[in-house]
Amino acid sequence: MIELLTGDFGSGKTTRLADRIRADVAACRRAVLLVPEQQTVLSEQAMADVLPPAAPLYFEVTNFTRLANTVFRQVGGLSYRYADAPARALVMWRAVGELLPLLHEKQSEGNAGKIDLGYVRNMAAAMGELSAMTLPPAKLEAAAKKLEEGNRLREKLEDLSLLGAMYHGLLRETYNDVGEDLDRLADLLAGNDLFAGTAVYVDGFISFTEQEWRVLAALAQKTDLTLTLTLPDGQEEASPMLEVADTARRLSRLAEEAGVPFRRTSCGAGRRGTPLIRALAPLLFGTGQPEGGARLAAEDSLRVVACENAYASAAWIACDIARRVTEEGAHYRDFAVICRRAESYVGVLDTALEDAEIPCFMAKHTDITSYRAVKLILTAYAVCTGPYRQRDVLSYLKCGMSG
């Protein structure tokens, strides 16, 4: 059976999953929570807070990559010969070099006979995207043949088809392709009963890649699936919700194709956040009117300022802070600037604030593996537990603390 829980932001979808997982653990039934990779650690922490101490005996939080690793360890397929980004780039460079006379892109004026790093990187990235969409070179070739000779799209598809066949062939001579792991996972799940009787919950997704759809289809044949989607009632046609609504419809088709029951349950409106935010949220989804006639506490308590670029945005922020401090008696400690990706504002926002003589501290994400002590531990563990791969040994020797 496939059950879909829908509702607004903060409507309690994840809480319902946690309640069901708690019941599974109490009944000694195995349960798995499948979440996006970037959400795995946060979900583990959240579940640890609400589940009993013995929960890890029956329950785990995983993602598609970790799930593949778990299944490969149990039934075979685990590989230590994955190509990293430099290795994939070198393989693509070789593929482009061997196919250079046949590539339309490289026969155009100004590009003839040239191999540039940007083109190699773009083609290597394209191979990863095509693998995620389960589009092999044969399908690209078939699509190209349906277009007229000389059509720009046809030429591009022919180039991708040739490069894909050559690239994957060369890659398999030395490495395993990490992009094919989910395809292999789907095949193994379809041929084994590893998850028979296991309750599988899926949370935090908006949509799925074609490979992930294959994995979900294989799981649906073996056990019960419960998924959540943030899809407010009556908002299926709202522009921000179109992708989510399409995912909901495809889940219904997946259940029909798998021959299993499908049920959709609404969790209702959101109950988190301040009353003002809950009231204004419908404006984001096209309904046009705040709920309950909500009003702002003051005229300038919520402002939307459109700027040409990040530099103009940073300059406006600096000027507004300076104005409030000098004219309204505010303190610098009263302000916080929040941006989606702090790294993209490094050298922009801090420079604008410094030019306005505004003291600031800028917090940005730092990869924990950049610290030498952490790198020492990780590389030493990899060397001791792995098959003494050259890459692990060299990383250990270069960590700066190996003595």
mmCIF file of C-alpha atoms in Angstrom:
data_model
loop_
_atom_site.group_PDB
_atom_site.id
_atom_site.type_symbol
_atom_site.label_atom_id
_atom_site.label_comp_id
_atom_site.label_asym_id
_atom_site.label_seq_id
_atom_site.Cartn_x
_atom_site.Cartn_y
_atom_site.Cartn_z
ATOM 1 C CA MET A 1 0.000 0.000 0.000
ATOM 2 C CA ILE A 2 1.083 3.578 -0.698
ATOM 3 C CA GLU A 3 -0.230 6.306 1.587
ATOM 4 C CA LEU A 4 0.389 9.982 0.868
ATOM 5 C CA LEU A 5 0.145 12.562 3.654
ATOM 6 C CA THR A 6 -0.339 16.106 2.356
ATOM 7 C CA GLY A 7 -0.823 19.427 4.067
ATOM 8 C CA ASP A 8 0.486 22.927 4.555
ATOM 9 C CA PHE A 9 3.831 23.827 6.101
ATOM 10 C CA GLY A 10 3.741 22.932 9.797
ATOM 11 C CA SER A 11 0.560 20.855 9.502
ATOM 12 C CA GLY A 12 2.029 17.914 11.428
ATOM 13 C CA LYS A 13 2.970 15.515 8.630
ATOM 14 C CA THR A 14 6.367 14.613 10.104
ATOM 15 C CA THR A 15 4.832 14.388 13.572
ATOM 16 C CA ARG A 16 2.389 11.783 12.272
ATOM 17 C CA LEU A 17 5.282 9.801 10.825
ATOM 18 C CA ALA A 18 7.089 9.971 14.158
ATOM 19 C CA ASP A 19 3.976 8.654 15.940
ATOM 20 C CA ARG A 20 3.725 5.749 13.515
ATOM 21 C CA ILE A 21 7.416 4.975 13.832
ATOM 22 C CA ARG A 22 7.067 4.986 17.624
ATOM 23 C CA ALA A 23 4.224 2.462 17.303
ATOM 24 C CA ASP A 24 6.346 0.292 14.974
ATOM 25 C CA VAL A 25 9.222 0.300 17.453
ATOM 26 C CA ALA A 26 6.869 -0.585 20.306
ATOM 27 C CA ALA A 27 5.613 -3.530 18.230
ATOM 28 C CA CYS A 28 9.190 -4.583 17.412
ATOM 29 C CA ARG A 29 8.561 -3.952 13.725
ATOM 30 C CA ARG A 30 11.397 -2.754 11.529
ATOM 31 C CA ALA A 31 10.952 0.781 10.186
ATOM 32 C CA VAL A 32 12.996 2.990 7.857
ATOM 33 C CA LEU A 33 12.734 6.763 7.343
ATOM 34 C CA LEU A 34 13.994 7.847 3.915
ATOM 35 C CA VAL A 35 14.931 11.543 3.668
ATOM 36 C CA PRO A 36 17.043 13.779 1.378
ATOM 37 C CA GLU A 37 20.784 13.495 1.985
ATOM 38 C CA GLN A 38 21.129 17.027 3.355
ATOM 39 C CA GLN A 39 18.379 16.319 5.875
ATOM 40 C CA THR A 40 19.690 12.996 7.211
ATOM 41 C CA VAL A 41 21.585 14.239 10.268
ATOM 42 C CA LEU A 42 18.812 16.641 11.315
ATOM 43 C CA SER A 43 16.227 13.876 10.985
ATOM 44 C CA GLU A 44 18.356 11.516 13.057
ATOM 45 C CA GLN A 45 18.580 14.122 15.810
ATOM 46 C CA ALA A 46 14.849 14.871 15.666
ATOM 47 C CA MET A 47 13.902 11.187 15.843
ATOM 48 C CA ALA A 48 16.346 10.523 18.676
ATOM 49 C CA ASP A 49 14.499 13.152 20.720
ATOM 50 C CA VAL A 50 11.061 11.535 20.327
ATOM 51 C CA LEU A 51 11.811 7.800 20.150
ATOM 52 C CA PRO A 52 12.770 5.492 23.040
ATOM 53 C CA PRO A 53 16.444 4.567 23.598
ATOM 54 C CA ALA A 54 15.935 1.083 22.139
ATOM 55 C CA ALA A 55 14.613 2.466 18.829
ATOM 56 C CA PRO A 56 17.877 1.880 16.866
ATOM 57 C CA LEU A 57 17.266 -1.869 17.242
ATOM 58 C CA TYR A 58 14.332 -1.569 14.847
ATOM 59 C CA PHE A 59 14.571 1.848 13.214
ATOM 60 C CA GLU A 60 17.029 3.837 11.116
ATOM 61 C CA VAL A 61 17.114 7.098 9.189
ATOM 62 C CA THR A 62 18.600 6.760 5.726
ATOM 63 C CA ASN A 63 18.826 8.391 2.313
ATOM 64 C CA PHE A 64 18.981 6.926 -1.169
ATOM 65 C CA THR A 65 22.790 6.774 -1.197
ATOM 66 C CA ARG A 66 23.014 5.183 2.230
ATOM 67 C CA LEU A 67 20.187 2.791 1.375
ATOM 68 C CA ALA A 68 22.110 1.598 -1.678
ATOM 69 C CA ASN A 69 25.219 1.050 0.450
ATOM 70 C CA THR A 70 23.215 -0.940 3.016
ATOM 71 C CA VAL A 71 21.645 -3.193 0.388
ATOM 72 C CA PHE A 72 24.961 -3.716 -1.419
ATOM 73 C CA ARG A 73 26.572 -4.840 1.837
ATOM 74 C CA GLN A 74 23.837 -7.410 2.405
ATOM 75 C CA VAL A 75 23.360 -8.904 -1.054
ATOM 76 C CA GLY A 76 26.487 -7.820 -2.931
ATOM 77 C CA GLY A 77 27.424 -4.984 -5.217
ATOM 78 C CA LEU A 78 29.536 -2.814 -2.911
ATOM 79 C CA SER A 79 32.366 -1.147 -4.781
ATOM 80 C CA TYR A 80 35.498 0.714 -3.727
ATOM 81 C CA ARG A 81 36.366 1.710 -7.295
ATOM 82 C CA TYR A 82 34.235 4.809 -7.709
ATOM 83 C CA ALA A 83 35.635 7.563 -9.875
ATOM 84 C CA ASP A 84 35.967 10.965 -8.218
ATOM 85 C CA ALA A 85 35.407 14.246 -10.070
ATOM 86 C CA PRO A 86 38.993 14.543 -11.441
ATOM 87 C CA ALA A 87 38.910 10.936 -12.667
ATOM 88 C CA ARG A 88 35.564 11.478 -14.411
ATOM 89 C CA ALA A 89 36.913 14.636 -16.018
ATOM 90 C CA LEU A 90 39.971 12.763 -17.333
ATOM 91 C CA VAL A 91 37.785 9.992 -18.737
ATOM 92 C CA MET A 92 35.570 12.570 -20.434
ATOM 93 C CA TRP A 93 38.650 14.356 -21.804
ATOM 94 C CA ARG A 94 39.777 11.096 -23.380
ATOM 95 C CA ALA A 95 36.284 10.425 -24.782
ATOM 96 C CA VAL A 96 36.100 13.909 -26.324
ATOM 97 C CA GLY A 97 39.566 13.477 -27.791
ATOM 98 C CA GLU A 98 38.729 10.190 -29.462
ATOM 99 C CA LEU A 99 35.408 11.458 -30.837
ATOM 100 C CA LEU A 100 36.615 14.935 -31.772
ATOM 101 C CA PRO A 101 36.143 14.539 -35.581
ATOM 102 C CA LEU A 102 32.554 13.330 -35.073
ATOM 103 C CA LEU A 103 31.273 15.983 -32.656
ATOM 104 C CA HIS A 104 29.163 18.733 -34.225
ATOM 105 C CA GLU A 105 30.015 21.120 -31.395
ATOM 106 C CA LYS A 106 33.725 20.782 -32.109
ATOM 107 C CA GLN A 107 33.391 21.243 -35.863
ATOM 108 C CA SER A 108 31.822 24.685 -35.668
ATOM 109 C CA GLU A 109 33.809 27.753 -36.602
ATOM 110 C CA GLY A 110 36.272 28.681 -33.877
ATOM 111 C CA ASN A 111 35.969 25.318 -32.082
ATOM 112 C CA ALA A 112 37.423 22.944 -34.655
ATOM 113 C CA GLY A 113 39.994 20.615 -33.157
ATOM 114 C CA LYS A 114 39.904 22.261 -29.721
ATOM 115 C CA ILE A 115 39.284 20.591 -26.379
ATOM 116 C CA ASP A 116 38.687 23.031 -23.554
ATOM 117 C CA LEU A 117 38.243 22.281 -19.867
ATOM 118 C CA GLY A 118 34.863 24.016 -19.665
ATOM 119 C CA TYR A 119 33.388 21.781 -22.363
ATOM 120 C CA VAL A 120 34.772 18.664 -20.655
ATOM 121 C CA ARG A 121 33.290 19.700 -17.299
ATOM 122 C CA ASN A 122 29.907 20.463 -18.847
ATOM 123 C CA MET A 123 29.780 17.118 -20.632
ATOM 124 C CA ALA A 124 30.819 15.215 -17.482
ATOM 125 C CA ALA A 125 28.047 16.990 -15.555
ATOM 126 C CA ALA A 126 25.591 16.196 -18.347
ATOM 127 C CA MET A 127 26.426 12.498 -18.092
ATOM 128 C CA GLY A 128 25.528 12.567 -14.398
ATOM 129 C CA GLU A 129 22.215 14.291 -15.108
ATOM 130 C CA LEU A 130 21.354 11.862 -17.895
ATOM 131 C CA SER A 131 22.104 8.915 -15.604
ATOM 132 C CA ALA A 132 19.812 10.374 -12.931
ATOM 133 C CA MET A 133 17.046 10.640 -15.542
ATOM 134 C CA THR A 134 17.769 7.096 -16.810
ATOM 135 C CA LEU A 135 18.416 8.336 -20.345
ATOM 136 C CA PRO A 136 20.966 5.985 -21.958
ATOM 137 C CA PRO A 137 22.786 6.924 -25.192
ATOM 138 C CA ALA A 138 20.420 4.708 -27.240
ATOM 139 C CA LYS A 139 17.389 6.808 -26.219
ATOM 140 C CA LEU A 140 19.208 10.030 -27.104
ATOM 141 C CA GLU A 141 20.121 8.617 -30.487
ATOM 142 C CA ALA A 142 16.534 7.537 -31.134
ATOM 143 C CA ALA A 143 15.251 10.994 -30.194
ATOM 144 C CA ALA A 144 17.827 12.670 -32.457
ATOM 145 C CA LYS A 145 16.682 10.628 -35.464
ATOM 146 C CA LYS A 146 13.177 12.046 -35.141
ATOM 147 C CA LEU A 147 14.474 15.566 -35.857
ATOM 148 C CA GLU A 148 15.453 17.046 -39.195
ATOM 149 C CA GLU A 149 19.017 17.040 -40.496
ATOM 150 C CA GLY A 150 20.879 20.168 -39.475
ATOM 151 C CA ASN A 151 18.586 20.824 -36.499
ATOM 152 C CA ARG A 152 20.625 22.239 -33.616
ATOM 153 C CA LEU A 153 18.909 20.036 -31.058
ATOM 154 C CA ARG A 154 19.522 16.963 -33.189
ATOM 155 C CA GLU A 155 23.232 17.745 -33.346
ATOM 156 C CA LYS A 156 23.385 18.238 -29.588
ATOM 157 C CA LEU A 157 21.591 14.945 -28.932
ATOM 158 C CA GLU A 158 23.887 13.109 -31.345
ATOM 159 C CA ASP A 159 26.946 14.547 -29.566
ATOM 160 C CA LEU A 160 25.590 13.501 -26.174
ATOM 161 C CA SER A 161 24.759 10.021 -27.474
ATOM 162 C CA LEU A 162 28.252 9.475 -28.891
ATOM 163 C CA LEU A 163 29.974 10.891 -25.817
ATOM 164 C CA GLY A 164 27.733 8.925 -23.452
ATOM 165 C CA ALA A 165 28.487 5.597 -25.088
ATOM 166 C CA MET A 166 32.235 6.280 -25.219
ATOM 167 C CA TYR A 167 32.398 7.832 -21.729
ATOM 168 C CA HIS A 168 30.586 5.004 -19.947
ATOM 169 C CA GLY A 169 32.564 2.395 -21.849
ATOM 170 C CA LEU A 170 35.888 3.961 -20.862
ATOM 171 C CA LEU A 171 34.733 4.532 -17.286
ATOM 172 C CA ARG A 172 33.743 0.895 -16.781
ATOM 173 C CA GLU A 173 37.206 -0.264 -17.854
ATOM 174 C CA THR A 174 38.668 1.040 -14.588
ATOM 175 C CA TYR A 175 35.884 2.317 -12.325
ATOM 176 C CA ASN A 176 32.340 1.746 -11.206
ATOM 177 C CA ASP A 177 29.946 4.576 -11.981
ATOM 178 C CA VAL A 178 28.335 5.985 -8.833
ATOM 179 C CA GLY A 179 25.585 7.354 -11.076
ATOM 180 C CA GLU A 180 24.379 3.800 -11.701
ATOM 181 C CA ASP A 181 24.097 2.825 -8.030
ATOM 182 C CA LEU A 182 20.390 3.599 -7.735
ATOM 183 C CA ASP A 183 19.617 1.598 -10.875
ATOM 184 C CA ARG A 184 21.450 -1.368 -9.384
ATOM 185 C CA LEU A 185 19.646 -0.779 -6.084
ATOM 186 C CA ALA A 186 16.249 -0.886 -7.801
ATOM 187 C CA ASP A 187 17.159 -4.149 -9.549
ATOM 188 C CA LEU A 188 18.323 -5.744 -6.274
ATOM 189 C CA LEU A 189 15.225 -4.616 -4.378
ATOM 190 C CA ALA A 190 12.974 -6.056 -7.079
ATOM 191 C CA GLY A 191 14.717 -9.438 -6.834
ATOM 192 C CA ASN A 192 14.976 -9.701 -3.033
ATOM 193 C CA ASP A 193 12.675 -9.537 -0.023
ATOM 194 C CA LEU A 194 14.993 -7.469 2.149
ATOM 195 C CA PHE A 195 12.228 -5.004 3.037
ATOM 196 C CA ALA A 196 9.323 -7.411 3.281
ATOM 197 C CA GLY A 197 7.404 -6.490 6.423
ATOM 198 C CA THR A 198 9.377 -3.276 6.893
ATOM 199 C CA ALA A 199 7.489 0.003 7.226
ATOM 200 C CA VAL A 200 9.119 2.529 4.885
ATOM 201 C CA TYR A 201 8.457 6.236 5.446
ATOM 202 C CA VAL A 202 9.559 8.956 3.014
ATOM 203 C CA ASP A 203 9.735 12.556 4.226
ATOM 204 C CA GLY A 204 11.170 15.894 3.109
ATOM 205 C CA PHE A 205 11.017 15.493 -0.681
ATOM 206 C CA ILE A 206 9.425 17.716 -3.311
ATOM 207 C CA SER A 207 10.062 15.431 -6.272
ATOM 208 C CA PHE A 208 12.183 12.440 -7.255
ATOM 209 C CA THR A 209 14.653 11.616 -10.005
ATOM 210 C CA GLU A 210 13.823 8.808 -12.410
ATOM 211 C CA GLN A 211 16.249 6.518 -10.589
ATOM 212 C CA GLU A 212 14.586 7.292 -7.272
ATOM 213 C CA TRP A 213 11.185 6.558 -8.815
ATOM 214 C CA ARG A 214 12.502 3.123 -9.803
ATOM 215 C CA VAL A 215 13.606 2.493 -6.213
ATOM 216 C CA LEU A 216 10.214 3.564 -4.846
ATOM 217 C CA ALA A 217 8.446 1.315 -7.355
ATOM 218 C CA ALA A 218 10.564 -1.649 -6.252
ATOM 219 C CA LEU A 219 9.838 -0.907 -2.570
ATOM 220 C CA ALA A 220 6.102 -0.552 -3.248
ATOM 221 C CA GLN A 221 6.070 -4.124 -4.573
ATOM 222 C CA LYS A 222 7.555 -5.448 -1.337
ATOM 223 C CA THR A 223 6.166 -3.385 1.553
ATOM 224 C CA ASP A 224 4.003 -0.454 2.665
ATOM 225 C CA LEU A 225 5.131 3.059 1.749
ATOM 226 C CA THR A 226 4.067 6.231 3.545
ATOM 227 C CA LEU A 227 5.160 9.534 2.005
ATOM 228 C CA THR A 228 4.666 13.190 2.904
ATOM 229 C CA LEU A 229 4.374 16.155 0.557
ATOM 230 C CA THR A 230 3.950 19.816 1.448
ATOM 231 C CA LEU A 231 0.855 20.470 -0.639
ATOM 232 C CA PRO A 232 -1.773 22.769 0.916
ATOM 233 C CA ASP A 233 -5.384 21.825 0.219
ATOM 234 C CA GLY A 234 -6.718 23.500 -2.896
ATOM 235 C CA GLN A 235 -3.278 24.719 -4.019
ATOM 236 C CA GLU A 236 -2.518 22.064 -6.669
ATOM 237 C CA GLU A 237 -2.724 24.631 -9.467
ATOM 238 C CA ALA A 238 -0.747 27.375 -7.690
ATOM 239 C CA SER A 239 2.530 28.041 -9.476
ATOM 240 C CA PRO A 240 4.885 27.201 -6.545
ATOM 241 C CA MET A 241 3.062 23.906 -5.980
ATOM 242 C CA LEU A 242 2.948 22.558 -9.541
ATOM 243 C CA GLU A 243 5.996 20.309 -9.124
ATOM 244 C CA VAL A 244 4.712 18.915 -5.823
ATOM 245 C CA ALA A 245 1.244 18.341 -7.276
ATOM 246 C CA ASP A 246 2.794 16.469 -10.205
ATOM 247 C CA THR A 247 4.671 14.262 -7.719
ATOM 248 C CA ALA A 248 1.395 13.479 -5.947
ATOM 249 C CA ARG A 249 -0.265 12.478 -9.229
ATOM 250 C CA ARG A 250 2.670 10.311 -10.206
ATOM 251 C CA LEU A 251 2.546 8.510 -6.850
ATOM 252 C CA SER A 252 -1.062 7.635 -7.614
ATOM 253 C CA ARG A 253 -0.027 6.263 -11.022
ATOM 254 C CA LEU A 254 2.842 4.355 -9.390
ATOM 255 C CA ALA A 255 0.405 2.606 -7.052
ATOM 256 C CA GLU A 256 -1.858 1.730 -9.978
ATOM 257 C CA GLU A 257 1.040 0.317 -11.997
ATOM 258 C CA ALA A 258 2.307 -1.661 -8.996
ATOM 259 C CA GLY A 259 -1.183 -3.022 -8.309
ATOM 260 C CA VAL A 260 -1.248 -1.776 -4.713
ATOM 261 C CA PRO A 261 -3.852 0.394 -2.922
ATOM 262 C CA PHE A 262 -3.329 4.159 -2.798
ATOM 263 C CA ARG A 263 -4.674 6.480 -0.123
ATOM 264 C CA ARG A 264 -4.241 10.227 0.261
ATOM 265 C CA THR A 265 -4.708 11.835 3.683
ATOM 266 C CA SER A 266 -4.829 15.585 4.299
ATOM 267 C CA CYS A 267 -3.203 16.930 7.453
ATOM 268 C CA GLY A 268 -4.919 20.304 7.055
ATOM 269 C CA ALA A 269 -3.587 23.813 7.514
ATOM 270 C CA GLY A 270 -0.286 24.789 9.067
ATOM 271 C CA ARG A 271 -0.078 25.328 12.795
ATOM 272 C CA ARG A 272 3.523 26.506 13.197
ATOM 273 C CA GLY A 273 4.974 30.006 13.079
ATOM 274 C CA THR A 274 3.604 33.314 14.267
ATOM 275 C CA PRO A 275 -0.032 34.212 13.539
ATOM 276 C CA LEU A 276 1.113 36.885 11.099
ATOM 277 C CA ILE A 277 3.295 34.499 9.085
ATOM 278 C CA ARG A 278 0.514 31.888 8.980
ATOM 279 C CA ALA A 279 -1.908 34.532 7.818
ATOM 280 C CA LEU A 280 0.351 35.893 5.077
ATOM 281 C CA ALA A 281 1.534 32.496 3.821
ATOM 282 C CA PRO A 282 -1.429 32.113 1.395
ATOM 283 C CA LEU A 283 -0.143 35.160 -0.491
ATOM 284 C CA LEU A 284 2.848 33.097 -1.573
ATOM 285 C CA PHE A 285 0.611 30.509 -3.230
ATOM 286 C CA GLY A 286 -1.664 32.694 -5.289
ATOM 287 C CA THR A 287 -4.832 32.973 -3.200
ATOM 288 C CA GLY A 288 -4.333 36.730 -3.082
ATOM 289 C CA GLN A 289 -5.767 37.563 0.350
ATOM 290 C CA PRO A 290 -4.300 37.143 3.867
ATOM 291 C CA GLU A 291 -6.295 34.815 6.094
ATOM 292 C CA GLY A 292 -8.526 36.475 8.643
ATOM 293 C CA GLY A 293 -7.815 39.990 7.356
ATOM 294 C CA ALA A 294 -4.360 40.028 8.966
ATOM 295 C CA ARG A 295 -2.613 43.352 9.203
ATOM 296 C CA LEU A 296 1.020 44.272 9.759
ATOM 297 C CA ALA A 297 1.907 45.613 13.204
ATOM 298 C CA ALA A 298 3.469 48.666 11.546
ATOM 299 C CA GLU A 299 3.716 49.918 7.986
ATOM 300 C CA ASP A 300 7.394 49.033 7.670
ATOM 301 C CA SER A 301 7.400 45.795 9.722
ATOM 302 C CA LEU A 302 7.552 43.821 6.479
ATOM 303 C CA ARG A 303 9.156 45.256 3.357
ATOM 304 C CA VAL A 304 10.121 43.747 0.031
ATOM 305 C CA VAL A 305 12.925 45.591 -1.760
ATOM 306 C CA ALA A 306 13.878 44.596 -5.316
ATOM 307 C CA CYS A 307 17.554 45.205 -6.132
ATOM 308 C CA GLU A 308 19.420 44.731 -9.398
ATOM 309 C CA ASN A 309 22.088 42.423 -7.981
ATOM 310 C CA ALA A 310 23.839 41.288 -4.813
ATOM 311 C CA TYR A 311 25.981 44.437 -4.685
ATOM 312 C CA ALA A 312 22.939 46.717 -4.774
ATOM 313 C CA SER A 313 21.230 44.549 -2.163
ATOM 314 C CA ALA A 314 24.248 44.720 0.172
ATOM 315 C CA ALA A 315 24.525 48.495 -0.296
ATOM 316 C CA TRP A 316 20.841 48.976 0.545
ATOM 317 C CA ILE A 317 21.177 46.842 3.699
ATOM 318 C CA ALA A 318 24.211 48.818 4.864
ATOM 319 C CA CYS A 319 22.468 52.155 4.245
ATOM 320 C CA ASP A 320 19.296 51.054 6.031
ATOM 321 C CA ILE A 321 21.205 49.857 9.096
ATOM 322 C CA ALA A 322 23.226 53.058 9.214
ATOM 323 C CA ARG A 323 20.031 55.144 8.925
ATOM 324 C CA ARG A 324 18.298 53.313 11.741
ATOM 325 C CA VAL A 325 21.326 53.669 13.999
ATOM 326 C CA THR A 326 21.884 57.380 13.369
ATOM 327 C CA GLU A 327 18.259 58.525 13.085
ATOM 328 C CA GLU A 328 16.255 56.093 15.221
ATOM 329 C CA GLY A 329 18.717 55.290 17.998
ATOM 330 C CA ALA A 330 19.054 51.592 17.201
ATOM 331 C CA HIS A 331 22.160 49.582 18.107
ATOM 332 C CA TYR A 332 24.261 47.546 15.702
ATOM 333 C CA ARG A 333 23.587 44.456 17.820
ATOM 334 C CA ASP A 334 19.871 44.786 16.987
ATOM 335 C CA PHE A 335 20.407 43.678 13.374
ATOM 336 C CA ALA A 336 20.910 40.301 11.728
ATOM 337 C CA VAL A 337 21.311 39.728 7.992
ATOM 338 C CA ILE A 338 20.223 36.287 6.797
ATOM 339 C CA CYS A 339 20.956 35.045 3.281
ATOM 340 C CA ARG A 340 20.321 31.708 1.654
ATOM 341 C CA ARG A 341 23.951 31.026 0.757
ATOM 342 C CA ALA A 342 26.408 33.061 2.805
ATOM 343 C CA GLU A 343 29.262 31.972 0.535
ATOM 344 C CA SER A 344 27.759 33.901 -2.389
ATOM 345 C CA TYR A 345 27.856 37.124 -0.364
ATOM 346 C CA VAL A 346 31.433 36.811 0.879
ATOM 347 C CA GLY A 347 33.327 39.882 -0.335
ATOM 348 C CA VAL A 348 30.045 41.632 -1.145
ATOM 349 C CA LEU A 349 28.012 42.027 2.041
ATOM 350 C CA ASP A 350 30.964 42.296 4.419
ATOM 351 C CA THR A 351 32.626 44.873 2.158
ATOM 352 C CA ALA A 352 29.463 47.002 2.014
ATOM 353 C CA LEU A 353 29.137 46.918 5.801
ATOM 354 C CA GLU A 354 32.796 47.786 6.309
ATOM 355 C CA ASP A 355 32.507 50.704 3.866
ATOM 356 C CA ALA A 356 29.603 52.003 5.968
ATOM 357 C CA GLU A 357 31.743 51.520 9.116
ATOM 358 C CA ILE A 358 29.285 48.975 10.506
ATOM 359 C CA PRO A 359 30.938 46.345 12.747
ATOM 360 C CA CYS A 360 29.848 42.846 11.784
ATOM 361 C CA PHE A 361 30.594 39.168 12.136
ATOM 362 C CA MET A 362 29.906 36.931 9.145
ATOM 363 C CA ALA A 363 29.228 33.252 9.790
ATOM 364 C CA LYS A 364 29.621 30.884 6.853
ATOM 365 C CA HIS A 365 29.642 27.155 6.373
ATOM 366 C CA THR A 366 33.012 25.432 6.666
ATOM 367 C CA ASP A 367 33.517 21.831 5.619
ATOM 368 C CA ILE A 368 34.494 19.910 8.746
ATOM 369 C CA THR A 369 36.928 17.803 6.724
ATOM 370 C CA SER A 370 39.026 20.925 6.113
ATOM 371 C CA TYR A 371 40.269 20.706 9.720
ATOM 372 C CA ARG A 372 43.487 18.727 9.973
ATOM 373 C CA ALA A 373 42.559 16.762 13.109
ATOM 374 C CA VAL A 374 39.256 15.625 11.579
ATOM 375 C CA LYS A 375 40.973 14.742 8.310
ATOM 376 C CA LEU A 376 43.543 12.698 10.226
ATOM 377 C CA ILE A 377 40.813 10.644 11.915
ATOM 378 C CA LEU A 378 38.795 10.117 8.744
ATOM 379 C CA THR A 379 41.727 9.169 6.529
ATOM 380 C CA ALA A 380 43.255 6.873 9.174
ATOM 381 C CA TYR A 381 39.894 5.111 9.546
ATOM 382 C CA ALA A 382 39.582 4.753 5.761
ATOM 383 C CA VAL A 383 43.070 3.233 5.516
ATOM 384 C CA CYS A 384 42.458 0.781 8.376
ATOM 385 C CA THR A 385 39.005 -0.383 7.280
ATOM 386 C CA GLY A 386 39.436 -0.257 3.513
ATOM 387 C CA PRO A 387 41.546 -2.237 1.093
ATOM 388 C CA TYR A 388 44.466 0.222 1.428
ATOM 389 C CA ARG A 389 43.463 2.264 -1.573
ATOM 390 C CA GLN A 390 46.172 4.559 -2.870
ATOM 391 C CA ARG A 391 43.868 7.571 -2.570
ATOM 392 C CA ASP A 392 43.226 6.920 1.144
ATOM 393 C CA VAL A 393 46.894 6.389 1.942
ATOM 394 C CA LEU A 394 47.946 9.570 0.129
ATOM 395 C CA SER A 395 45.205 11.578 1.843
ATOM 396 C CA TYR A 396 46.409 10.288 5.196
ATOM 397 C CA LEU A 397 50.009 11.215 4.450
ATOM 398 C CA LYS A 398 48.993 14.706 3.270
ATOM 399 C CA CYS A 399 46.619 15.543 6.136
ATOM 400 C CA GLY A 400 49.351 17.499 7.933
ATOM 401 C CA MET A 401 49.252 15.545 11.191
ATOM 402 C CA SER A 402 50.339 12.042 10.204
ATOM 403 C CA GLY A 403 53.869 12.594 11.503
#
